[in-house]
mmCIF file of C-alpha atoms and ligand atoms in Angstrom:
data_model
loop_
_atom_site.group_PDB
_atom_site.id
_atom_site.type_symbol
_atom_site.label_atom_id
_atom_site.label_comp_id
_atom_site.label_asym_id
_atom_site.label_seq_id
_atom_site.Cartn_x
_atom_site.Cartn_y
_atom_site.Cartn_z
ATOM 1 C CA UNK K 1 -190.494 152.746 54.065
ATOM 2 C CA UNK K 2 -190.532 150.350 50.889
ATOM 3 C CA UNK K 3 -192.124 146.464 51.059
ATOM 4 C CA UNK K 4 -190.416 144.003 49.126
ATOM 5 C CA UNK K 5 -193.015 140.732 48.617
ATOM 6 C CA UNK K 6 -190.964 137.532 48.648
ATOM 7 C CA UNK K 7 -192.559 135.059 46.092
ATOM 8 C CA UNK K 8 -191.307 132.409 47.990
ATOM 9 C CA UNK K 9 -195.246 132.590 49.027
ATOM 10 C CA UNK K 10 -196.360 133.044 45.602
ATOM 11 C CA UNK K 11 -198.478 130.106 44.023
ATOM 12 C CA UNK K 12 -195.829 129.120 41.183
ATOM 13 C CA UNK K 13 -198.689 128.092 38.769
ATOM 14 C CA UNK K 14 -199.613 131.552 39.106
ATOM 15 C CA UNK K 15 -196.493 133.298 39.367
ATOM 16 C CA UNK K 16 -197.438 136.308 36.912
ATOM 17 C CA UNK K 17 -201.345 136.760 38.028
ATOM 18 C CA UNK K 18 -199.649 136.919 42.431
ATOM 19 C CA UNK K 19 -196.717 139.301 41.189
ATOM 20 C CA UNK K 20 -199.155 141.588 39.052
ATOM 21 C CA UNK K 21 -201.445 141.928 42.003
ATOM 22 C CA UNK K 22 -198.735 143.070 43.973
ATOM 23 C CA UNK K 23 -197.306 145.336 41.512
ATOM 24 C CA UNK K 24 -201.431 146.742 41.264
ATOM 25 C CA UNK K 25 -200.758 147.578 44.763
ATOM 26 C CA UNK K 26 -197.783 149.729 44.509
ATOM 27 C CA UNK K 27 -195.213 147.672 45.750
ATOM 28 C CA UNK K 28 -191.294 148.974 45.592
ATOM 29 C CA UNK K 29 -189.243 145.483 45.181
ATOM 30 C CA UNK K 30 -189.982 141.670 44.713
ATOM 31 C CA UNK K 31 -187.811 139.664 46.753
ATOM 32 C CA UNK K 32 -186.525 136.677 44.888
ATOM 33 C CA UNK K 33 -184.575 133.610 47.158
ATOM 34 C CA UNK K 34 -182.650 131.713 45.950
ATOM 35 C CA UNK K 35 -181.898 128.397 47.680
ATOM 36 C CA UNK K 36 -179.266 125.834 46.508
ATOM 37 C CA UNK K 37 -179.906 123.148 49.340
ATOM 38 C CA UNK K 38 -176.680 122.940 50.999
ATOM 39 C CA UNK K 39 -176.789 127.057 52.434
ATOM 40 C CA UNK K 40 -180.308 126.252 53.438
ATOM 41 C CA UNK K 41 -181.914 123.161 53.814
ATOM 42 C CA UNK K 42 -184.324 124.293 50.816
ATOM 43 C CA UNK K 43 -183.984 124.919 47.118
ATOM 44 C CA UNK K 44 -186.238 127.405 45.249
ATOM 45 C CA UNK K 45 -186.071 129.676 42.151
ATOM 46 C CA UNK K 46 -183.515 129.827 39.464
ATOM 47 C CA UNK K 47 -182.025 132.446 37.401
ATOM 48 C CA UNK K 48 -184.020 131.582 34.171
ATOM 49 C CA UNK K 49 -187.358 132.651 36.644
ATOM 50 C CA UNK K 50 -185.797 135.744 37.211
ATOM 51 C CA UNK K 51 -184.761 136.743 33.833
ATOM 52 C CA UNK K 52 -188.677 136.002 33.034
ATOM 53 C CA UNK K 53 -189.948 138.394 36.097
ATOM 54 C CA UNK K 54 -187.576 141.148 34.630
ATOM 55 C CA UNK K 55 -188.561 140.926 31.044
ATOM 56 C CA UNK K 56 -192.477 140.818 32.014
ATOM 57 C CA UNK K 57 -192.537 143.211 34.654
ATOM 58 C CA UNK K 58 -189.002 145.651 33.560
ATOM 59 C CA UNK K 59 -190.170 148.389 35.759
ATOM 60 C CA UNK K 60 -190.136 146.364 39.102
ATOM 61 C CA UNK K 61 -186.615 146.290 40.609
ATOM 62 C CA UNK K 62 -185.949 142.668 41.712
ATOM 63 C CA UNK K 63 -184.424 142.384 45.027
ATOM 64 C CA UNK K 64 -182.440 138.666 45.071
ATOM 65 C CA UNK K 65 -181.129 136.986 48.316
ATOM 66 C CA UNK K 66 -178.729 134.971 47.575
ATOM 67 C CA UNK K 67 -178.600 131.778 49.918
ATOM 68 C CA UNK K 68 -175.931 129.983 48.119
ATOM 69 C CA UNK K 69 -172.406 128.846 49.779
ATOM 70 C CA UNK K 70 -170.937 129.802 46.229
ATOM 71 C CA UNK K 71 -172.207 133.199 45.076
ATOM 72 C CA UNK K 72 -169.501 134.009 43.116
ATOM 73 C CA UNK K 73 -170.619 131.484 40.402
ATOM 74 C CA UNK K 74 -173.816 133.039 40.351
ATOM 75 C CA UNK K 75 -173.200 136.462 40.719
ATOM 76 C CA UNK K 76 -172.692 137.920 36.880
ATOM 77 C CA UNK K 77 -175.908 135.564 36.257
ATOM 78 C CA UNK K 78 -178.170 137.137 38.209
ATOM 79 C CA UNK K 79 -176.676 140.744 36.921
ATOM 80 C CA UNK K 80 -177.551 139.831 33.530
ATOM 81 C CA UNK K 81 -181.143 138.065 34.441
ATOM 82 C CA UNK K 82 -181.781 141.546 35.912
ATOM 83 C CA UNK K 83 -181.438 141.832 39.418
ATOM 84 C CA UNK K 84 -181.784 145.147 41.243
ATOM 85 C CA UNK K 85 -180.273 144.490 44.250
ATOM 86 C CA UNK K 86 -177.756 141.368 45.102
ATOM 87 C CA UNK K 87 -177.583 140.477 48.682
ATOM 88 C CA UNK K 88 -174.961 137.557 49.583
ATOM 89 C CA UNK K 89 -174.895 135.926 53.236
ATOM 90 C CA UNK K 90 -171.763 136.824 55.489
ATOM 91 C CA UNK K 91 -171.527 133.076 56.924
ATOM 92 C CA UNK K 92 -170.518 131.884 53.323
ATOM 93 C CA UNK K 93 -166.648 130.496 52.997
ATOM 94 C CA UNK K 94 -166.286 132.620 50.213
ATOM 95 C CA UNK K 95 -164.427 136.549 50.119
ATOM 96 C CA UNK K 96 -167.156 138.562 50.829
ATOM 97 C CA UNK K 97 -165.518 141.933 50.572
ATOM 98 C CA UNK K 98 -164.458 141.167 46.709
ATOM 99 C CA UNK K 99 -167.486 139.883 46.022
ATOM 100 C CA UNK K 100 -169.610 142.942 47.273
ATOM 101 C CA UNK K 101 -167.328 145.015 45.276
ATOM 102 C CA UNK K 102 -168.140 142.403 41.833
ATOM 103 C CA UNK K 103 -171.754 143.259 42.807
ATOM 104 C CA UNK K 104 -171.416 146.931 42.779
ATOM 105 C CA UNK K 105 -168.968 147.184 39.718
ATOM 106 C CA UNK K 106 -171.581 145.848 37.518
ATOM 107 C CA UNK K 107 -174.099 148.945 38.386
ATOM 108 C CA UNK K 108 -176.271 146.651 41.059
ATOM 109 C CA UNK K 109 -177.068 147.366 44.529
ATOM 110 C CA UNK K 110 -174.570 145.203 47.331
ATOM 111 C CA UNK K 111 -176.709 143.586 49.742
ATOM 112 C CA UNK K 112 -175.350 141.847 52.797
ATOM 113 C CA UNK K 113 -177.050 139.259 54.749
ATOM 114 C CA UNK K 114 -176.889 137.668 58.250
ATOM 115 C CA UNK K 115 -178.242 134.633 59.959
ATOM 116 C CA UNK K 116 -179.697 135.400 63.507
ATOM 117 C CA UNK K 117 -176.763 133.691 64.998
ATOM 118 C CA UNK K 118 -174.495 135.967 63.066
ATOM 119 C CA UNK K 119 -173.796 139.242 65.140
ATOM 120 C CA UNK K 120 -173.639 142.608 63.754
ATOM 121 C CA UNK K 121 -169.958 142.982 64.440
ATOM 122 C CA UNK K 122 -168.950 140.086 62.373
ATOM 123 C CA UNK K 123 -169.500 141.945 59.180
ATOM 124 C CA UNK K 124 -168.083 145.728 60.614
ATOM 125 C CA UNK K 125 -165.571 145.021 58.372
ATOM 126 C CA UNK K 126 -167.551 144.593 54.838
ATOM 127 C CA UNK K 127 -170.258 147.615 56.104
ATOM 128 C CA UNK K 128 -168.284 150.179 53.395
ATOM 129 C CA UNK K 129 -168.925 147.833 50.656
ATOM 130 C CA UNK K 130 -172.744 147.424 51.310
ATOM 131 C CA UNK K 131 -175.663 149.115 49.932
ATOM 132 C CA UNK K 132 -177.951 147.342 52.316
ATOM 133 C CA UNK K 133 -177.620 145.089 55.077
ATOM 134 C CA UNK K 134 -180.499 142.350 54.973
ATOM 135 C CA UNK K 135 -180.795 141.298 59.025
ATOM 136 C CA UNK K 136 -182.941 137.948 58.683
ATOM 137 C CA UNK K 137 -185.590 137.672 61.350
ATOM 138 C CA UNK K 138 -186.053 133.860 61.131
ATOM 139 C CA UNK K 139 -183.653 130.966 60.111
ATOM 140 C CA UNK K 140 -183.099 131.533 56.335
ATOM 141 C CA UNK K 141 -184.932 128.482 54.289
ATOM 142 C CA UNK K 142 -188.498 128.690 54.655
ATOM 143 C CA UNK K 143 -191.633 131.048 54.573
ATOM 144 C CA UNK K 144 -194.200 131.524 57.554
ATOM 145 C CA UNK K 145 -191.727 131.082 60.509
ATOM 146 C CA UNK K 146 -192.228 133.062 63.694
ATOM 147 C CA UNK K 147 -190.440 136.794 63.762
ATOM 148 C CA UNK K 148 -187.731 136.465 66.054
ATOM 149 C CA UNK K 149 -187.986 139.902 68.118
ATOM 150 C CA UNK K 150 -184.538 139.353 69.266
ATOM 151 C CA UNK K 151 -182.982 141.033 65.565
ATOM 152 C CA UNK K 152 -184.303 144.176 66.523
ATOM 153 C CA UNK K 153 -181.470 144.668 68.746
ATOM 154 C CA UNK K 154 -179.284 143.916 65.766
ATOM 155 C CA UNK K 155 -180.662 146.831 63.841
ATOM 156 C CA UNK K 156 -179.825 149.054 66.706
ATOM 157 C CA UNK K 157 -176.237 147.670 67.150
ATOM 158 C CA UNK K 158 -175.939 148.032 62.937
ATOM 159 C CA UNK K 159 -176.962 151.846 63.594
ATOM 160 C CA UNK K 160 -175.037 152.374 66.318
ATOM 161 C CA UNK K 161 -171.662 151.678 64.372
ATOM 162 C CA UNK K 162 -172.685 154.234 62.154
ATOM 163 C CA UNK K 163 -174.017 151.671 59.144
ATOM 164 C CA UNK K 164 -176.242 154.746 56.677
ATOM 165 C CA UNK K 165 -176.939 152.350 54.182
ATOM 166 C CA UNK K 166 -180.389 150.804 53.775
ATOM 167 C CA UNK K 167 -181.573 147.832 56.239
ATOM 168 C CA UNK K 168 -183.367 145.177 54.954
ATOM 169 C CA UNK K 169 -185.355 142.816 57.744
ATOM 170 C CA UNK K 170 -186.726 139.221 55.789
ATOM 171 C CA UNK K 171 -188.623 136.671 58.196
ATOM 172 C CA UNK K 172 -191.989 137.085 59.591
ATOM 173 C CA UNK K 173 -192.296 140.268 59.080
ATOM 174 C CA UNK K 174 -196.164 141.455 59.008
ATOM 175 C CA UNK K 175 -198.640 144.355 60.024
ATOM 176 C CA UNK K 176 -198.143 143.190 63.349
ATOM 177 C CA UNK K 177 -194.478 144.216 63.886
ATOM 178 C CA UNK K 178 -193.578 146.363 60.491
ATOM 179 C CA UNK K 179 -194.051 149.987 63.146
ATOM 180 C CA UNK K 180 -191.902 148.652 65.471
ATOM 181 C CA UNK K 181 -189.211 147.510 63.038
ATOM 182 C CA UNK K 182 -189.743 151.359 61.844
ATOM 183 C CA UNK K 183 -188.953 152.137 65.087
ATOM 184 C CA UNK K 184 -185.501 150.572 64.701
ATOM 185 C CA UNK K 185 -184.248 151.996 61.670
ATOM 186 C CA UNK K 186 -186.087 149.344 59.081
ATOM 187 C CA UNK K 187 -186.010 150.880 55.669
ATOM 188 C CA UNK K 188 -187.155 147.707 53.307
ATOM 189 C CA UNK K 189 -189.757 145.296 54.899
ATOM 190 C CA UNK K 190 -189.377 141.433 52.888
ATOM 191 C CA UNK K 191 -193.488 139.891 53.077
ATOM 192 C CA UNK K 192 -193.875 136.814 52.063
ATOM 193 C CA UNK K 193 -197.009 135.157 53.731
ATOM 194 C CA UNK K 194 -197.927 138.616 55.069
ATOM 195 C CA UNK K 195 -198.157 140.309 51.895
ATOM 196 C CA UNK K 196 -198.757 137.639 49.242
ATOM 197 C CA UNK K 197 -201.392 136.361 51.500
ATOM 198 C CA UNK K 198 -203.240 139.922 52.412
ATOM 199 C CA UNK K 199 -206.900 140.313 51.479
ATOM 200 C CA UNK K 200 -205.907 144.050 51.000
ATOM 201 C CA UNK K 201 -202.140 144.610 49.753
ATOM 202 C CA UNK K 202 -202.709 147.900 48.667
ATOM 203 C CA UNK K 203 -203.994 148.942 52.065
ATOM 204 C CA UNK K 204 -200.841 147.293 53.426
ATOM 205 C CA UNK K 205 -198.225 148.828 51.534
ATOM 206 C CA UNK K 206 -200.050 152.198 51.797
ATOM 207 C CA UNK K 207 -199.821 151.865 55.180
ATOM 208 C CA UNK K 208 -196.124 150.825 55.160
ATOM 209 C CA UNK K 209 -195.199 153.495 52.433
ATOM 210 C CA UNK K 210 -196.242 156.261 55.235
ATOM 211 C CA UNK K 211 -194.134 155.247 58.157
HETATM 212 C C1 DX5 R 301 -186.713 132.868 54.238
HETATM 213 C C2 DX5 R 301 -186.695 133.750 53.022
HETATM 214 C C3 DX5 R 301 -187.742 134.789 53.060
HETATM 215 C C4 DX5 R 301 -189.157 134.282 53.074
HETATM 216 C C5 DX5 R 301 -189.880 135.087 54.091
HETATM 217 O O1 DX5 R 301 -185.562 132.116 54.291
HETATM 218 O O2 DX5 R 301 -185.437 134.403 52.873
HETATM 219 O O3 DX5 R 301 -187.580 135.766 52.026
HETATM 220 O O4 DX5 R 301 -189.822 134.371 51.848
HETATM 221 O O5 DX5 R 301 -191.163 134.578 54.240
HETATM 222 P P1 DX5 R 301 -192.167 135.084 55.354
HETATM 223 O O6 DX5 R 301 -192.376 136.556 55.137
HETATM 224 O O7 DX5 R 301 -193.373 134.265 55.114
HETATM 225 O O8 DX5 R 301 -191.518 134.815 56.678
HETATM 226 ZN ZN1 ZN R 302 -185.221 136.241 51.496
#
């Protein structure tokens, strides 16, 4: 299983010493949100931030969530500031199937996201066009919420209609529940607090890296 730290729990004045450490503990992904404050009731990092993780760390794929009503500004942006993987939200008004396929066509990984209240067979139609399907585990916005245990059944349900692409679970995810998301198909565990605030990250991800 791969670990993507979210650096929404990063210490911004220290943005490059908190990423290093986690790249010193073998992690797969960073997870980079971006908020514009009308998706979410939040705003967070920008695309110059990314461009700056890519060119000092070009080895580390960045993983970017997308928690914008308008992606499709934003989307040949992040591309060029070096995203990895590009995961949009299914509850935006926008056409999600074109845009998955904008995603792909420039050589980047689709991602697909849903809100709790979002079920799994809302986006049945767009699971062709995804590379990964990022379930989120808490009300997208903020770091440190509680895991809400009730998604698990949504990894099932995204299994059960036959979805083979990568899942992606971002929202209090920790050491506490990462087996039994295992359990349910998980293949890329988002840490914020859990990871970026672990005494021993490399124990962590070794541990996660095995199941
Ligand atoms: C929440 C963000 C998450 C956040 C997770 O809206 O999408 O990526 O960083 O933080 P933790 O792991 O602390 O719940
Ligand atoms: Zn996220």
């Amino acid at each position: 299983m791969k670990v993507a730290p979210s650096i929404l729990a990063a210490d911004v004045l220290n943005m490059e010493r908190d990423v290093q450490r986690m790249v010193e503990a073998g992690t797969d992904w960073l997870h980079v949100d971006i908020m514009d404050a009308h998706f979410v009731p939040n705003l967070s990092f920008s695309p110059a931030l990314t461009a700056a993780l890519h060119k000092r760390f070009p080895a580390l794929p960045l993983d970017v969530h997308l928690m914008m009503d308008n992606p499709e500004k934003y989307i040949d942006v992040f591309c060029d500031a070096g995203a990895s993987v590009l995961t949009i939200h299914a509850e935006i008004p926008g056409d999600v199937a074109t845009l998955l396929e904008r995603i792909r066509a420039r050589g980047v990984l689709a991602g697909l996201s849903v809100k709790p209240g979002t079920p799994a067979e809302t986006i049945r139609p767009w699971l062709p066009l995804a590379d990964m399907v990022l379930v989120m585990t808490v009300e997208p916005g903020f770091g440190g919420q509680k895991f809400n245990a009730d998604m698990l059944g949504k990894l099932d349900a995204l299994r059960h209609m036959g979805y083979t692409g990568l899942l992606e679970a971002d929202g209090g995810v920790s050491m506490k529940n990462i087996e039994t998301l295992r359990a349910h198909g998980l293949d890329v565990a988002v840490m914020g607090t859990a990871m970026l605030g672990s005494a021993t990250p490399k124990e962590d991800m070794d541990f996660i890296h095995r199941l």
